[in-house]
Amino acid sequence: MLVLFTALSLLRLLSWVVAAPADDVHRRQSLRCTTNSFAGVVNLPGVTVTIERAVSVSQGGSYREAGNLGFPNTIDVLPALCAVTVRVTNTTDVPIKPVSSYRFGMFLPTAANWNRKILTVGSASFAGGINWADMGQGPHYGFATVSTDNGHNSAGSDLSWATPASLYDWGYRALHGSVVVSKLLIAQYYGRPLTYSYYAGCSTGGRQGLREIQYDANTFDGAIIGAAAWDTAHLMPWISKIAVDQLSNTAGRLRAQQMSIIAAEVLRQCDPQDGMTDNIVSQPDQCNFNISTIVCSNPSTCINAQQAQTAQKIWDDYYANGRFVYNGFGKTSEDQWSIYFGADSTLTGFDFDYERYWIYNNTQYTWQQYSNQTVLDSERVNPGQATANKFDISGFRTRPGKKGGKILMYHGLADGVISPRTSLHYYNQTISAMRSDLASTRSWFRYFEVPGMQHCFFSNRYNAPWNFGAPGAASALRLLPTLGVGLPAVGDGWSVPGHLNDSNYDALVALQLWVENDKPVDRIIASAFNADFTTFRTRPICPYPQRAVYDGGNANDAASWRCA
């Protein structure tokens, strides 16, 4: 593992380990893994901390929290660690805002394996519950790892839990409070101060990371931000608007078959246009696509003209009364359109639950009531103050008395859940708000586009390189059996199969080198896998505006490509 210590602390650790055999060291760690080890540590105004549970997990063991609706699966192949569950109540916002109440979890590696760093892991969608699965990756690197339940317990597609208090907790309070309290508990547990604080999250997790950086510039030293759903106030009305487009025009409805036809034609036309015919569309927004080639009367091979118009609306940016609202999806996203727009129950249910539960508090709200006014109402309410649109984060870049923070942001260009154009929009807005330029911004904030990658992890049907140690990728491979398609659990539960802890292939290792050793992340090699999960192909992903350029040789080998 990458373990960075000062010379003095290393000598102290070595002397302690030499004095106690390895088995004895683990025994001492297990004895300390009790709720009493954390009692009375936190003394903050208005904050009450309750240690609910502390359980030792042996090397190679597993962990699961019963009753966790958002993250119900067992996470396995863990290193030896202490799993701790903490409940926090905070009254400091009262009476301006309601009382905050949330839980968080900690995976604490053995004292011998701790790298003196904390890794905070983000959540997913609208889920409530501690994200133990993605936390499982952190202790392998040596991190004390933390994640919050966001102040509620629910499945990811459930928005009905919303109350004023729980919305603020989901929006930002639970994550911020969890990091503040966990840092105190971790320092007490190990008897040593933390040296660095990192963050990793995708989708809602990406939003949480950006929101926290905007709220408190000193929380994290470095952050991996993936496919961030940062613009809640506009994302959700956009979903509703596209649903209205489909529900109001039966002939224009897109079903899974039509989405598949469109996806295949996008690849056929767009793949050669990027200079390499390889089943990867490297520049989707540069594709000159003619949808009329698949408009005909044969429904098994074509779509009709009104369905073509619906597809174009999904790709187009959304403007309401002449004002930009939200970016449409990019080409190659079509394989994921069914998540929001596939089933009738989703179109009339989830796609309008934001209005029902978060904006209007009206469970009888129907799709026919949607209008452009909803955009204005969403902006006005800004549920939970979740939207992360304070683009000037100068305080994170230059922090008095410590190194400036670093952000590694990425987005899959085949993402059909959060448009990749929203990440580029965020990046450009940050440059503008800070009155900076691209060259200066790249010294501390780099954005990587990943052709063929879908939302957060995995690729579309054509298996583009997607795995580069991003948040949730390793746990997704371990949870493959839960998909019900006959795939086994794969990998070591962390990093990238075949390239463990290698900064050339693992974004989290690369980020640490950037933060701690001032080594910029100039490229990361992404991997795709065969059916037996041997490596199928590799390719570099590059910091914007660079892209991978083919130099000749084996096109499936990253060595044949450069960033330019």
XYZ file of C-alpha atoms in Angstrom:
564
model
C 0.000 0.000 0.000
C 0.943 3.604 -0.344
C 1.807 4.546 3.260
C 3.336 7.931 3.833
C 4.767 8.734 7.261
C 7.167 11.262 8.655
C 10.508 9.733 9.660
C 9.693 10.141 13.344
C 6.240 8.576 13.179
C 7.616 5.680 11.109
C 10.261 4.964 13.735
C 7.629 5.041 16.466
C 5.396 2.655 14.532
C 8.258 0.263 13.829
C 9.327 0.230 17.467
C 5.739 -0.559 18.541
C 5.338 -3.344 15.986
C 8.694 -4.877 16.898
C 7.703 -4.862 20.551
C 4.522 -6.811 19.872
C 4.075 -9.839 17.579
C 1.639 -9.431 14.683
C -1.038 -11.561 16.348
C -0.713 -9.492 19.512
C -1.098 -6.283 17.520
C -4.377 -7.556 16.009
C -5.554 -8.691 19.435
C -4.980 -5.221 20.872
C -6.879 -3.672 17.976
C -9.809 -6.038 18.539
C -9.907 -5.228 22.237
C -10.119 -1.545 21.443
C -12.975 -2.078 18.974
C -15.710 -1.383 21.497
C -18.236 1.413 21.904
C -16.408 2.516 25.069
C -13.321 3.371 22.994
C -15.245 6.288 21.480
C -17.279 7.421 24.467
C -16.954 11.029 25.610
C -14.636 12.011 22.762
C -16.794 14.641 21.065
C -17.520 17.857 22.925
C -19.085 20.246 20.430
C -21.837 22.791 21.206
C -25.292 21.432 20.412
C -23.942 18.075 19.231
C -24.896 14.751 20.816
C -22.975 11.657 19.707
C -24.081 8.087 20.394
C -21.904 5.103 19.471
C -24.438 2.499 18.366
C -22.130 -0.349 17.486
C -18.464 -1.356 17.224
C -17.625 -4.748 15.700
C -14.309 -6.364 14.767
C -14.008 -7.821 11.255
C -11.226 -10.335 10.651
C -8.887 -10.416 7.640
C -10.861 -11.491 4.547
C -14.140 -11.098 6.416
C -17.422 -9.483 5.440
C -19.852 -6.943 6.846
C -23.522 -6.135 6.418
C -25.873 -3.811 8.272
C -29.320 -5.347 8.674
C -32.225 -3.064 7.745
C -30.146 -0.790 5.508
C -32.567 -0.018 2.653
C -30.177 2.043 0.552
C -27.190 -0.315 0.684
C -28.461 -3.731 1.751
C -25.710 -5.944 0.328
C -22.908 -7.718 2.144
C -19.447 -6.355 1.404
C -16.730 -9.004 1.469
C -12.943 -9.526 1.205
C -12.332 -6.843 3.827
C -9.021 -6.391 5.607
C -8.977 -6.632 9.395
C -10.842 -3.602 10.716
C -13.216 -2.157 13.267
C -16.711 -1.331 11.960
C -18.341 1.470 13.924
C -21.829 2.978 13.657
C -22.445 6.447 15.077
C -25.603 8.529 15.548
C -25.416 12.319 15.708
C -27.998 14.921 16.711
C -27.179 18.578 16.124
C -29.320 21.493 17.339
C -27.043 24.365 16.326
C -29.247 25.335 13.340
C -32.355 25.739 15.520
C -34.560 27.785 15.195
C -33.518 28.829 11.679
C -33.555 25.217 10.500
C -34.874 22.040 12.109
C -32.769 19.690 14.227
C -30.274 17.605 12.285
C -30.196 13.852 12.933
C -28.134 11.330 11.002
C -25.887 8.299 11.293
C -22.533 7.452 9.814
C -20.265 4.444 9.623
C -16.516 4.031 9.967
C -14.239 1.253 8.759
C -11.050 1.577 10.812
C -8.073 -0.567 9.727
C -5.609 -1.952 12.248
C -3.175 0.528 13.763
C -0.343 -1.121 11.848
C -2.163 -0.624 8.515
C -3.592 2.863 9.031
C -1.994 5.428 6.731
C -2.969 8.351 9.005
C -5.518 9.523 6.438
C -9.301 9.638 6.251
C -11.349 8.835 3.140
C -14.951 10.013 3.083
C -17.166 8.122 0.642
C -20.277 9.589 -0.942
C -23.746 8.152 -1.339
C -25.897 7.321 -4.388
C -29.129 8.675 -5.884
C -31.681 9.476 -3.155
C -30.681 6.527 -1.019
C -30.645 6.623 2.739
C -28.374 4.274 4.638
C -24.649 4.027 5.191
C -22.713 3.151 2.031
C -20.707 0.300 3.575
C -20.116 -1.271 0.166
C -18.080 1.620 -1.255
C -16.456 2.184 2.137
C -14.971 -1.306 1.845
C -12.378 -0.138 -0.661
C -10.777 2.456 1.617
C -9.217 0.269 4.366
C -7.314 -1.755 1.751
C -5.381 1.419 0.943
C -4.937 2.104 4.662
C -7.619 4.771 4.998
C -9.926 5.189 7.943
C -13.096 5.336 5.860
C -16.382 7.144 6.534
C -19.812 7.459 4.956
C -23.116 8.936 6.123
C -26.704 7.680 5.871
C -27.836 11.180 4.765
C -30.291 11.413 7.656
C -32.780 8.800 6.442
C -33.184 5.160 5.414
C -34.603 4.473 1.946
C -34.027 2.877 -1.419
C -32.371 5.021 -4.046
C -35.518 5.627 -6.081
C -37.620 6.675 -3.075
C -38.177 10.415 -2.550
C -41.132 10.099 -0.191
C -38.970 10.365 2.945
C -38.571 14.114 2.505
C -39.108 16.382 5.499
C -37.506 19.805 5.979
C -34.951 18.276 8.356
C -34.108 15.213 6.269
C -33.769 17.307 3.094
C -31.177 19.561 4.724
C -29.352 16.489 6.002
C -29.369 14.897 2.535
C -28.455 18.215 0.977
C -25.281 18.879 2.958
C -25.579 18.672 6.761
C -25.154 14.924 7.268
C -21.974 14.708 5.198
C -20.377 17.752 6.778
C -21.225 16.711 10.313
C -20.086 13.140 9.742
C -16.631 14.277 8.641
C -16.254 16.718 11.550
C -17.211 14.136 14.165
C -15.399 11.212 12.556
C -12.096 13.079 12.467
C -12.295 13.509 16.239
C -13.209 9.858 16.808
C -10.491 8.564 14.491
C -7.760 10.646 16.115
C -8.864 9.362 19.524
C -9.005 5.753 18.340
C -5.472 5.694 16.974
C -3.998 8.203 19.414
C -2.440 10.132 16.519
C -3.527 13.093 14.407
C -4.652 12.699 10.808
C -2.334 13.948 8.083
C -4.655 14.133 5.043
C -8.373 14.064 4.288
C -9.706 12.713 0.985
C -13.095 12.324 -0.647
C -14.446 9.980 -3.320
C -17.991 9.986 -4.655
C -19.992 9.589 -7.847
C -23.438 10.839 -8.912
C -25.092 12.060 -5.699
C -21.731 11.321 -4.133
C -20.123 13.701 -6.618
C -22.657 16.368 -5.717
C -21.981 15.860 -2.013
C -18.262 16.326 -2.522
C -18.638 19.539 -4.490
C -21.231 20.861 -2.049
C -18.909 20.243 0.906
C -15.928 21.871 -0.821
C -18.110 24.939 -1.380
C -19.327 24.860 2.236
C -16.001 24.288 4.003
C -12.762 24.605 2.067
C -10.777 22.830 4.775
C -12.734 19.558 4.964
C -10.831 17.757 2.190
C -7.299 18.009 0.822
C -8.185 16.122 -2.340
C -11.399 14.887 -3.940
C -12.413 12.506 -6.718
C -15.691 13.754 -8.128
C -17.506 11.464 -10.567
C -20.550 12.171 -12.775
C -21.763 14.704 -10.243
C -25.515 15.286 -9.964
C -24.597 18.740 -8.715
C -27.567 20.658 -10.134
C -30.521 19.075 -8.316
C -32.762 22.105 -8.846
C -32.551 21.731 -12.638
C -31.832 18.019 -13.133
C -35.141 16.915 -11.662
C -37.365 19.326 -13.657
C -35.472 18.262 -16.804
C -36.340 14.611 -16.103
C -39.970 15.606 -15.638
C -39.995 17.647 -18.830
C -38.671 14.730 -20.918
C -41.272 12.462 -19.301
C -43.984 14.938 -20.307
C -42.679 14.878 -23.879
C -43.235 11.120 -23.959
C -46.487 10.877 -22.022
C -48.146 13.600 -24.071
C -47.330 11.951 -27.388
C -48.101 8.239 -27.520
C -46.754 7.896 -31.044
C -43.473 9.427 -29.924
C -42.955 7.056 -26.977
C -39.550 5.387 -26.945
C -39.480 1.818 -25.683
C -36.413 -0.330 -25.052
C -36.439 -1.602 -28.642
C -36.350 1.887 -30.135
C -33.632 2.986 -27.711
C -31.527 0.019 -28.788
C -32.047 0.801 -32.481
C -30.950 4.394 -31.913
C -27.886 3.316 -29.886
C -26.714 0.967 -32.643
C -27.103 3.646 -35.318
C -25.241 6.205 -33.182
C -22.292 3.821 -33.012
C -22.449 3.053 -36.738
C -22.354 6.703 -37.738
C -20.278 8.261 -34.956
C -17.534 5.713 -34.354
C -15.657 6.291 -37.653
C -15.922 10.063 -37.270
C -13.464 10.127 -34.327
C -10.684 8.657 -36.490
C -10.672 5.115 -35.101
C -13.330 2.478 -35.771
C -13.131 0.528 -32.515
C -16.669 0.436 -31.054
C -15.843 3.522 -28.966
C -17.218 6.963 -29.789
C -14.484 9.187 -28.399
C -16.104 12.535 -29.225
C -19.893 12.101 -29.069
C -20.727 15.799 -29.158
C -18.648 16.241 -32.311
C -20.574 13.569 -34.205
C -22.537 14.709 -37.241
C -25.485 12.368 -36.734
C -28.363 11.904 -39.165
C -31.274 10.187 -37.411
C -33.368 10.064 -40.587
C -31.424 6.952 -41.686
C -33.434 4.855 -39.197
C -36.840 6.492 -39.748
C -39.081 4.078 -41.638
C -42.252 2.009 -41.278
C -40.591 -1.243 -40.116
C -40.749 -1.176 -36.303
C -38.269 -4.044 -35.922
C -35.425 -2.074 -37.518
C -36.602 1.540 -37.476
C -38.270 4.275 -35.453
C -41.010 6.613 -36.605
C -40.647 10.342 -37.195
C -42.206 11.319 -33.872
C -39.913 8.964 -31.982
C -37.003 10.612 -33.769
C -38.233 13.971 -32.470
C -38.412 12.571 -28.932
C -34.830 11.333 -29.190
C -33.700 14.748 -30.364
C -35.386 16.380 -27.362
C -33.444 14.059 -25.033
C -30.175 15.062 -26.685
C -31.028 18.784 -26.811
C -30.410 21.196 -23.954
C -33.525 22.309 -22.090
C -34.502 25.970 -22.309
C -37.518 27.379 -20.470
C -38.877 30.701 -21.719
C -35.603 31.279 -23.549
C -33.412 30.635 -20.499
C -30.990 27.699 -20.244
C -32.068 25.109 -17.686
C -30.152 21.855 -18.130
C -27.936 19.924 -20.553
C -29.427 17.083 -22.568
C -27.769 13.692 -22.828
C -24.891 13.077 -25.204
C -24.746 10.636 -28.079
C -23.957 7.052 -26.916
C -26.076 7.479 -23.760
C -29.069 5.702 -25.304
C -28.486 2.335 -23.610
C -29.310 3.968 -20.263
C -32.333 6.032 -21.300
C -34.657 3.337 -19.975
C -33.618 4.145 -16.394
C -35.705 7.332 -16.436
C -37.876 6.832 -19.500
C -38.387 3.096 -20.032
C -41.319 1.944 -17.906
C -44.736 3.566 -17.694
C -44.599 3.327 -13.904
C -41.338 5.297 -13.884
C -42.609 7.944 -16.285
C -45.651 8.699 -14.132
C -44.061 7.812 -10.784
C -40.396 8.545 -10.056
C -40.124 11.176 -12.791
C -42.564 13.411 -10.868
C -41.872 12.425 -7.261
C -39.551 15.414 -6.931
C -42.496 17.737 -7.498
C -44.801 15.641 -5.297
C -42.575 15.345 -2.243
C -39.874 18.021 -2.537
C -41.456 21.053 -4.199
C -45.219 21.118 -3.755
C -45.855 18.625 -0.922
C -48.732 17.286 -2.966
C -48.880 13.509 -3.388
C -51.687 13.913 -5.959
C -49.455 15.881 -8.352
C -49.661 14.492 -11.902
C -47.569 14.888 -15.003
C -50.222 17.065 -16.639
C -49.481 19.797 -14.055
C -45.856 20.219 -15.112
C -44.871 23.476 -16.816
C -41.832 25.715 -17.095
C -43.013 27.365 -13.886
C -41.796 24.229 -12.112
C -38.237 25.246 -12.928
C -38.717 28.577 -11.169
C -40.391 26.886 -8.203
C -37.516 24.413 -7.925
C -34.987 27.224 -7.945
C -36.971 29.096 -5.297
C -37.376 26.128 -2.957
C -33.924 24.592 -3.633
C -34.801 21.566 -1.472
C -32.237 20.948 1.231
C -29.977 23.586 -0.314
C -28.488 20.616 -2.146
C -27.527 22.252 -5.438
C -23.771 22.810 -5.587
C -23.603 25.962 -7.709
C -21.233 28.214 -5.749
C -18.586 27.967 -8.418
C -16.002 30.278 -6.874
C -14.019 27.894 -4.648
C -10.957 30.098 -4.295
C -10.830 29.184 -0.617
C -10.236 25.540 -1.526
C -7.547 26.342 -4.037
C -5.518 28.563 -1.686
C -5.836 27.742 1.995
C -3.832 29.741 4.535
C -1.336 27.604 6.420
C -1.785 24.488 4.287
C -1.533 23.234 0.731
C -4.262 24.140 -1.672
C -6.815 21.435 -2.406
C -6.943 19.293 -5.547
C -9.947 18.009 -7.507
C -9.933 15.138 -9.995
C -13.309 15.166 -11.732
C -14.459 12.635 -14.339
C -17.544 11.741 -16.341
C -18.379 8.842 -18.655
C -19.394 10.109 -22.085
C -21.971 7.305 -22.449
C -23.713 8.301 -19.223
C -27.500 8.133 -19.517
C -28.275 9.143 -15.930
C -26.398 12.455 -15.569
C -25.409 14.261 -18.740
C -21.617 14.544 -19.121
C -22.130 18.018 -20.504
C -23.149 19.105 -16.994
C -19.651 18.306 -15.712
C -18.021 20.314 -18.475
C -20.489 23.109 -17.703
C -19.502 22.984 -14.034
C -15.804 23.059 -14.942
C -16.206 26.057 -17.247
C -18.385 27.883 -14.698
C -15.685 27.414 -12.069
C -13.058 28.899 -14.377
C -15.338 31.853 -15.117
C -16.414 32.470 -11.508
C -12.800 32.490 -10.325
C -11.761 34.810 -13.166
C -9.158 32.248 -14.112
C -8.109 30.390 -17.246
C -7.793 26.744 -18.218
C -4.038 26.522 -17.674
C -4.225 27.937 -14.144
C -7.223 25.792 -13.275
C -5.478 22.614 -14.391
C -2.829 23.221 -11.724
C -5.375 22.202 -9.067
C -8.582 21.034 -10.798
C -8.592 18.571 -13.686
C -11.541 17.119 -15.560
C -11.357 13.746 -17.349
C -13.857 12.534 -19.938
C -14.194 8.761 -20.347
C -15.479 7.643 -23.781
C -17.864 4.692 -23.642
C -18.224 4.733 -19.856
C -21.744 4.765 -18.455
C -22.908 6.200 -15.146
C -20.149 5.935 -12.497
C -18.868 2.519 -13.638
C -19.157 -0.139 -16.367
C -19.345 0.499 -20.096
C -22.058 0.350 -22.697
C -22.591 -2.771 -24.825
C -19.274 -2.246 -26.638
C -16.990 -2.631 -23.607
C -14.909 0.527 -23.653
C -12.208 0.893 -20.956
C -13.974 2.132 -17.815
C -12.163 0.948 -14.680
C -9.549 3.321 -13.287
C -10.134 2.973 -9.559
C -13.033 5.407 -9.501
C -15.460 5.474 -6.548
C -17.606 2.355 -6.358
C -15.918 0.471 -9.219
C -14.296 -2.196 -7.053
C -17.422 -2.802 -4.976
C -19.514 -2.963 -8.178
C -17.344 -5.856 -9.344
C -17.752 -7.652 -6.021
C -21.532 -7.186 -6.207
C -21.940 -8.587 -9.744
C -23.794 -11.690 -8.435
C -26.586 -9.430 -7.147
C -27.402 -8.404 -10.733
C -28.899 -11.848 -11.353
C -27.168 -12.407 -14.709
C -24.885 -15.237 -13.642
C -21.692 -13.263 -13.170
C -19.349 -14.071 -10.268
C -17.823 -11.617 -7.813
C -14.583 -10.292 -9.282
C -11.525 -8.488 -7.985
C -9.938 -7.835 -4.634
C -12.497 -5.374 -3.320
C -10.318 -2.361 -4.055
C -8.264 -0.651 -6.758
C -8.126 -2.167 -10.283
C -7.823 -5.908 -10.991
C -4.260 -6.670 -12.047
C -3.016 -3.208 -11.091
C -3.519 -2.898 -7.342
C -2.350 0.383 -5.861
C -0.703 1.452 -9.134
C -0.906 5.211 -9.697
C -0.849 4.681 -13.473
C -4.165 2.804 -13.283
C -5.763 3.940 -10.012
C -7.174 7.465 -9.705
C -7.194 7.434 -5.900
C -3.488 6.609 -5.723
C -2.754 9.213 -8.407
C -4.722 11.849 -6.476
C -2.688 11.230 -3.329
C 0.552 11.751 -5.240
C -0.826 14.993 -6.656
C -1.916 16.292 -3.253
C 1.086 15.159 -1.235
C 3.957 15.120 -3.720
C 2.805 17.760 -6.238
C 2.785 15.194 -9.045
C -0.015 16.243 -11.433
C -2.308 13.599 -12.870
C -1.419 13.824 -16.551
C -3.280 10.663 -17.525
C -4.844 7.535 -16.016
C -5.047 4.188 -17.796
C -8.572 2.780 -17.895
C -9.205 -0.962 -18.296
C -11.954 -3.103 -19.825
C -12.310 -6.819 -19.243
C -13.078 -10.019 -21.122
C -15.829 -12.406 -20.045
C -13.348 -14.156 -17.735
C -12.253 -10.727 -16.439
C -8.796 -10.851 -17.906
C -7.880 -7.499 -19.463
C -9.551 -6.904 -22.826
C -8.145 -3.475 -23.578
C -6.644 -0.422 -21.951
C -6.619 3.229 -22.942
C -5.553 6.465 -21.273
C -8.107 9.006 -20.166
C -6.810 12.532 -20.380
C -7.302 15.864 -18.603
C -9.594 18.163 -20.573
C -9.169 19.508 -23.223
C -6.741 16.744 -24.163
C -7.961 13.418 -25.490
C -6.387 10.068 -26.296
C -4.645 10.123 -29.706
C -3.633 6.911 -31.464
C 0.082 6.602 -32.321
C -0.001 3.207 -34.047
C 0.384 -0.357 -32.846
C -2.108 -2.424 -30.877
C -5.176 -0.209 -30.488
C -6.228 -2.207 -27.408
C -3.027 -1.303 -25.552
C -2.723 2.037 -23.747
C 0.932 2.196 -24.854
C -0.318 2.912 -28.391
C -2.065 6.097 -27.261
C -0.996 9.491 -25.919
C -2.815 12.458 -24.446
C -2.731 15.468 -26.743
